[in-house]
Amino acid sequence: MERRNISSQEVKEAARSLGADLCGVAGVDRFSEAPEGFHPQDVFPACRSVISFAVRFPVGTLACGSPVPYTRVRNSITSKLDAIALDLCIELEKRGVLAVPVPTNESIWDEKTGRWRSVISQKHAAQAAGLGAIGRHSLLITPEYGSMVWLGCVLCDAPLQEDPLQEQICTDCNKCVEVCPVGALEGRELCQSACWDHAFGDDETSRNWVISCHKCRDICPYNLGTENMMDQ
């Protein structure tokens, strides 16, 4: 496969043309603290750069009395992100760059830490690529859209120019900690089992699988970012 030169800007333009609202690049050296087995080069040994992208999540879903719209948007946006990742890999390989899509919403069990993990943490990849910064509620906050984004990721073997890291946005106001009905944020690391057992599951009335809680996202002063504060 003949490799052609490609710039970070071209990669970002390709991602946006496929439907991404944000896109950034991180060099693989920014992942030195990744858990064993979940480093980009554990997944794709030839990885030199991590391309992170985001799609905006409709804010109106937070104001619904029913959990169905939020749940269905989340499911649809997951499929959209996976499609963007796959198509971006194909575009990169047309230019001679080997690329691997990271599933948007697929976790595996990490026996060493007793947690479910994506093969590459989407939010940590986004933070490393300068899209935003992780807040106290464990969600990524971007200047443009706050935490109202869903994330995708592609690993590639090209040494792309990386983006500067985003400054911290969260001020540790603790509103998310206080509002959590199951105390999942009382430690510095999210209690994954408490959060998931409470927020995700079958609704006995509608008999549908739904996401029934997003209080930490709702209450965050920066849930619409820093560029859209007047809209809150």
Tab-separated table of C-alpha atoms in Angstrom:
chain	number	residue	atom	x	y	z
A	1	MET	CA	0.000	0.000	0.000
A	2	GLU	CA	1.513	3.293	-1.126
A	3	ARG	CA	1.625	5.896	1.644
A	4	ARG	CA	0.841	9.493	0.741
A	5	ASN	CA	1.463	12.491	2.949
A	6	ILE	CA	-1.550	13.530	5.004
A	7	SER	CA	-1.884	16.380	7.478
A	8	SER	CA	-3.879	16.643	10.686
A	9	GLN	CA	-5.982	19.328	9.013
A	10	GLU	CA	-6.923	16.964	6.195
A	11	VAL	CA	-7.884	14.302	8.732
A	12	LYS	CA	-10.100	16.764	10.601
A	13	GLU	CA	-11.757	17.933	7.399
A	14	ALA	CA	-12.453	14.325	6.460
A	15	ALA	CA	-13.982	13.610	9.879
A	16	ARG	CA	-16.195	16.700	9.675
A	17	SER	CA	-17.303	15.814	6.150
A	18	LEU	CA	-18.455	12.465	7.533
A	19	GLY	CA	-20.552	14.119	10.263
A	20	ALA	CA	-18.232	14.901	13.183
A	21	ASP	CA	-18.712	18.257	14.933
A	22	LEU	CA	-15.294	18.242	16.622
A	23	CYS	CA	-12.044	16.451	15.831
A	24	GLY	CA	-8.584	16.462	17.391
A	25	VAL	CA	-5.353	14.477	17.295
A	26	ALA	CA	-3.125	13.106	20.053
A	27	GLY	CA	0.271	11.497	19.721
A	28	VAL	CA	0.537	8.036	21.219
A	29	ASP	CA	2.994	9.323	23.838
A	30	ARG	CA	0.091	11.076	25.611
A	31	PHE	CA	-1.287	7.700	26.729
A	32	SER	CA	1.507	6.677	29.083
A	33	GLU	CA	-0.949	6.386	32.000
A	34	ALA	CA	-3.415	4.107	30.186
A	35	PRO	CA	-4.210	0.888	32.113
A	36	GLU	CA	-2.254	-2.184	31.074
A	37	GLY	CA	-3.906	-3.768	28.047
A	38	PHE	CA	-5.810	-0.596	27.134
A	39	HIS	CA	-3.037	1.514	25.631
A	40	PRO	CA	-3.481	2.384	21.910
A	41	GLN	CA	-0.434	0.262	21.056
A	42	ASP	CA	-1.892	-2.684	23.000
A	43	VAL	CA	-4.782	-2.585	20.541
A	44	PHE	CA	-2.844	-1.560	17.399
A	45	PRO	CA	0.925	-1.970	17.843
A	46	ALA	CA	1.704	0.292	14.867
A	47	CYS	CA	-0.317	3.189	16.298
A	48	ARG	CA	1.412	6.564	16.150
A	49	SER	CA	-1.598	8.898	16.448
A	50	VAL	CA	-5.069	8.800	17.986
A	51	ILE	CA	-7.829	10.694	16.197
A	52	SER	CA	-10.712	11.634	18.499
A	53	PHE	CA	-13.964	13.127	17.263
A	54	ALA	CA	-17.286	14.147	18.743
A	55	VAL	CA	-20.886	14.491	17.630
A	56	ARG	CA	-23.187	16.945	19.314
A	57	PHE	CA	-25.971	15.471	21.504
A	58	PRO	CA	-29.315	17.366	21.434
A	59	VAL	CA	-29.727	19.346	24.658
A	60	GLY	CA	-33.531	19.098	24.501
A	61	THR	CA	-33.342	15.456	25.541
A	62	LEU	CA	-32.340	16.558	29.059
A	63	ALA	CA	-35.661	18.373	29.507
A	64	CYS	CA	-37.921	15.430	28.650
A	65	GLY	CA	-40.258	13.857	31.182
A	66	SER	CA	-39.794	10.515	29.442
A	67	PRO	CA	-36.433	8.733	29.263
A	68	VAL	CA	-37.188	7.442	25.769
A	69	PRO	CA	-35.911	10.396	23.655
A	70	TYR	CA	-32.558	10.570	25.482
A	71	THR	CA	-32.140	6.796	25.238
A	72	ARG	CA	-33.028	6.593	21.557
A	73	VAL	CA	-30.772	9.520	20.634
A	74	ARG	CA	-27.907	7.878	22.503
A	75	ASN	CA	-28.464	4.614	20.618
A	76	SER	CA	-28.700	6.376	17.252
A	77	ILE	CA	-25.656	8.561	17.872
A	78	THR	CA	-23.633	5.483	18.835
A	79	SER	CA	-24.339	3.967	15.416
A	80	LYS	CA	-23.487	7.281	13.750
A	81	LEU	CA	-20.111	7.482	15.504
A	82	ASP	CA	-19.242	3.895	14.608
A	83	ALA	CA	-20.094	4.652	10.970
A	84	ILE	CA	-17.914	7.794	10.996
A	85	ALA	CA	-15.003	5.828	12.482
A	86	LEU	CA	-15.306	3.081	9.880
A	87	ASP	CA	-15.585	5.503	6.947
A	88	LEU	CA	-12.690	7.596	8.243
A	89	CYS	CA	-10.501	4.475	8.384
A	90	ILE	CA	-11.397	3.688	4.790
A	91	GLU	CA	-10.539	7.246	3.708
A	92	LEU	CA	-7.203	7.076	5.518
A	93	GLU	CA	-6.325	3.739	3.973
A	94	LYS	CA	-6.988	5.195	0.513
A	95	ARG	CA	-4.062	7.477	1.325
A	96	GLY	CA	-1.874	4.618	2.482
A	97	VAL	CA	-2.434	5.124	6.220
A	98	LEU	CA	-3.343	2.047	8.263
A	99	ALA	CA	-6.223	2.857	10.592
A	100	VAL	CA	-8.383	1.019	13.147
A	101	PRO	CA	-11.819	2.113	14.449
A	102	VAL	CA	-12.455	1.964	18.198
A	103	PRO	CA	-16.040	0.870	19.015
A	104	THR	CA	-18.031	3.707	20.535
A	105	ASN	CA	-20.067	1.755	23.067
A	106	GLU	CA	-18.536	-1.660	23.596
A	107	SER	CA	-16.838	-2.573	26.863
A	108	ILE	CA	-14.735	-5.487	28.053
A	109	TRP	CA	-14.025	-6.564	31.622
A	110	ASP	CA	-10.695	-5.519	33.106
A	111	GLU	CA	-9.873	-8.124	35.756
A	112	LYS	CA	-6.964	-6.094	37.131
A	113	THR	CA	-9.138	-3.168	38.199
A	114	GLY	CA	-12.590	-4.755	38.381
A	115	ARG	CA	-14.056	-2.326	35.862
A	116	TRP	CA	-15.643	-2.425	32.432
A	117	ARG	CA	-13.553	-0.532	29.887
A	118	SER	CA	-13.594	0.368	26.223
A	119	VAL	CA	-10.470	-0.998	24.524
A	120	ILE	CA	-9.416	2.664	24.394
A	121	SER	CA	-11.099	5.133	26.747
A	122	GLN	CA	-13.051	7.490	24.516
A	123	LYS	CA	-13.109	10.352	27.011
A	124	HIS	CA	-9.396	10.071	27.806
A	125	ALA	CA	-8.606	9.951	24.088
A	126	ALA	CA	-10.713	13.086	23.580
A	127	GLN	CA	-8.945	14.848	26.436
A	128	ALA	CA	-5.542	13.813	25.051
A	129	ALA	CA	-6.572	15.164	21.634
A	130	GLY	CA	-7.523	18.548	23.057
A	131	LEU	CA	-11.294	18.324	22.545
A	132	GLY	CA	-12.063	19.075	26.182
A	133	ALA	CA	-11.292	18.191	29.788
A	134	ILE	CA	-12.796	15.540	32.072
A	135	GLY	CA	-14.928	17.017	34.854
A	136	ARG	CA	-15.705	15.923	38.415
A	137	HIS	CA	-18.688	13.945	37.090
A	138	SER	CA	-16.262	11.872	34.956
A	139	LEU	CA	-17.739	13.277	31.719
A	140	LEU	CA	-15.771	15.157	29.080
A	141	ILE	CA	-16.583	18.884	28.942
A	142	THR	CA	-15.875	20.728	25.683
A	143	PRO	CA	-15.839	24.533	25.299
A	144	GLU	CA	-18.290	24.328	22.384
A	145	TYR	CA	-20.921	21.880	23.633
A	146	GLY	CA	-20.071	21.106	27.244
A	147	SER	CA	-20.777	17.478	28.092
A	148	MET	CA	-23.462	17.252	25.396
A	149	VAL	CA	-21.269	15.262	23.039
A	150	TRP	CA	-20.729	11.590	22.263
A	151	LEU	CA	-17.280	10.407	21.291
A	152	GLY	CA	-15.582	8.300	18.640
A	153	CYS	CA	-11.977	7.358	17.996
A	154	VAL	CA	-9.638	6.022	15.309
A	155	LEU	CA	-6.073	4.740	15.734
A	156	CYS	CA	-3.629	5.218	12.870
A	157	ASP	CA	0.013	4.571	12.018
A	158	ALA	CA	0.736	8.091	10.684
A	159	PRO	CA	2.698	10.549	12.882
A	160	LEU	CA	0.151	13.381	12.736
A	161	GLN	CA	0.614	16.789	14.334
A	162	GLU	CA	-1.155	16.736	17.686
A	163	ASP	CA	-3.442	19.400	19.111
A	164	PRO	CA	-2.768	21.399	22.289
A	165	LEU	CA	-4.423	20.149	25.456
A	166	GLN	CA	-7.547	21.935	26.638
A	167	GLU	CA	-7.391	23.834	29.908
A	168	GLN	CA	-9.521	22.509	32.765
A	169	ILE	CA	-13.138	23.736	32.686
A	170	CYS	CA	-14.634	22.013	35.738
A	171	THR	CA	-14.254	23.997	38.976
A	172	ASP	CA	-15.069	21.090	41.349
A	173	CYS	CA	-18.260	22.804	42.511
A	174	ASN	CA	-19.472	19.333	43.662
A	175	LYS	CA	-23.033	19.857	42.404
A	176	CYS	CA	-22.841	16.576	40.496
A	177	VAL	CA	-21.605	14.768	43.614
A	178	GLU	CA	-24.455	16.119	45.710
A	179	VAL	CA	-27.207	15.390	43.177
A	180	CYS	CA	-26.245	11.760	42.477
A	181	PRO	CA	-29.004	9.591	43.997
A	182	VAL	CA	-26.691	6.625	44.610
A	183	GLY	CA	-23.503	8.393	45.712
A	184	ALA	CA	-21.570	7.145	42.692
A	185	LEU	CA	-19.342	10.237	42.644
A	186	GLU	CA	-18.353	10.393	46.297
A	187	GLY	CA	-14.913	8.954	45.525
A	188	ARG	CA	-12.540	10.586	43.050
A	189	GLU	CA	-13.299	7.757	40.615
A	190	LEU	CA	-16.853	7.024	39.485
A	191	CYS	CA	-18.380	3.974	41.197
A	192	GLN	CA	-19.257	2.336	37.924
A	193	SER	CA	-21.502	-0.420	39.281
A	194	ALA	CA	-23.622	1.947	41.399
A	195	CYS	CA	-24.098	4.349	38.473
A	196	TRP	CA	-24.892	1.701	35.891
A	197	ASP	CA	-27.226	-0.312	38.120
A	198	HIS	CA	-29.240	2.814	38.841
A	199	ALA	CA	-29.196	4.610	35.492
A	200	PHE	CA	-29.491	1.794	32.943
A	201	GLY	CA	-32.057	-0.976	32.734
A	202	ASP	CA	-35.571	-2.090	31.884
A	203	ASP	CA	-38.450	0.268	32.623
A	204	GLU	CA	-41.185	-1.814	34.253
A	205	THR	CA	-43.953	0.409	32.910
A	206	SER	CA	-42.884	0.750	29.263
A	207	ARG	CA	-41.016	-2.600	29.223
A	208	ASN	CA	-38.187	-0.931	27.325
A	209	TRP	CA	-34.482	-0.679	28.119
A	210	VAL	CA	-33.842	2.971	28.982
A	211	ILE	CA	-31.342	5.384	30.467
A	212	SER	CA	-33.337	6.749	33.358
A	213	CYS	CA	-30.809	9.058	35.051
A	214	HIS	CA	-28.462	11.793	33.844
A	215	LYS	CA	-28.679	14.125	36.826
A	216	CYS	CA	-24.917	14.771	36.909
A	217	ARG	CA	-25.065	15.965	33.310
A	218	ASP	CA	-28.196	18.058	33.922
A	219	ILE	CA	-26.842	19.997	36.881
A	220	CYS	CA	-23.348	20.784	35.606
A	221	PRO	CA	-22.888	24.572	35.201
A	222	TYR	CA	-20.838	23.812	32.083
A	223	ASN	CA	-23.140	21.265	30.496
A	224	LEU	CA	-23.284	23.589	27.469
A	225	GLY	CA	-19.612	24.475	27.606
A	226	THR	CA	-17.955	27.852	28.060
A	227	GLU	CA	-18.729	29.267	24.632
A	228	ASN	CA	-22.496	28.945	25.118
A	229	MET	CA	-22.975	30.140	28.687
A	230	MET	CA	-25.585	32.700	27.618
A	231	ASP	CA	-27.771	29.846	26.353
A	232	GLN	CA	-28.100	28.186	29.755
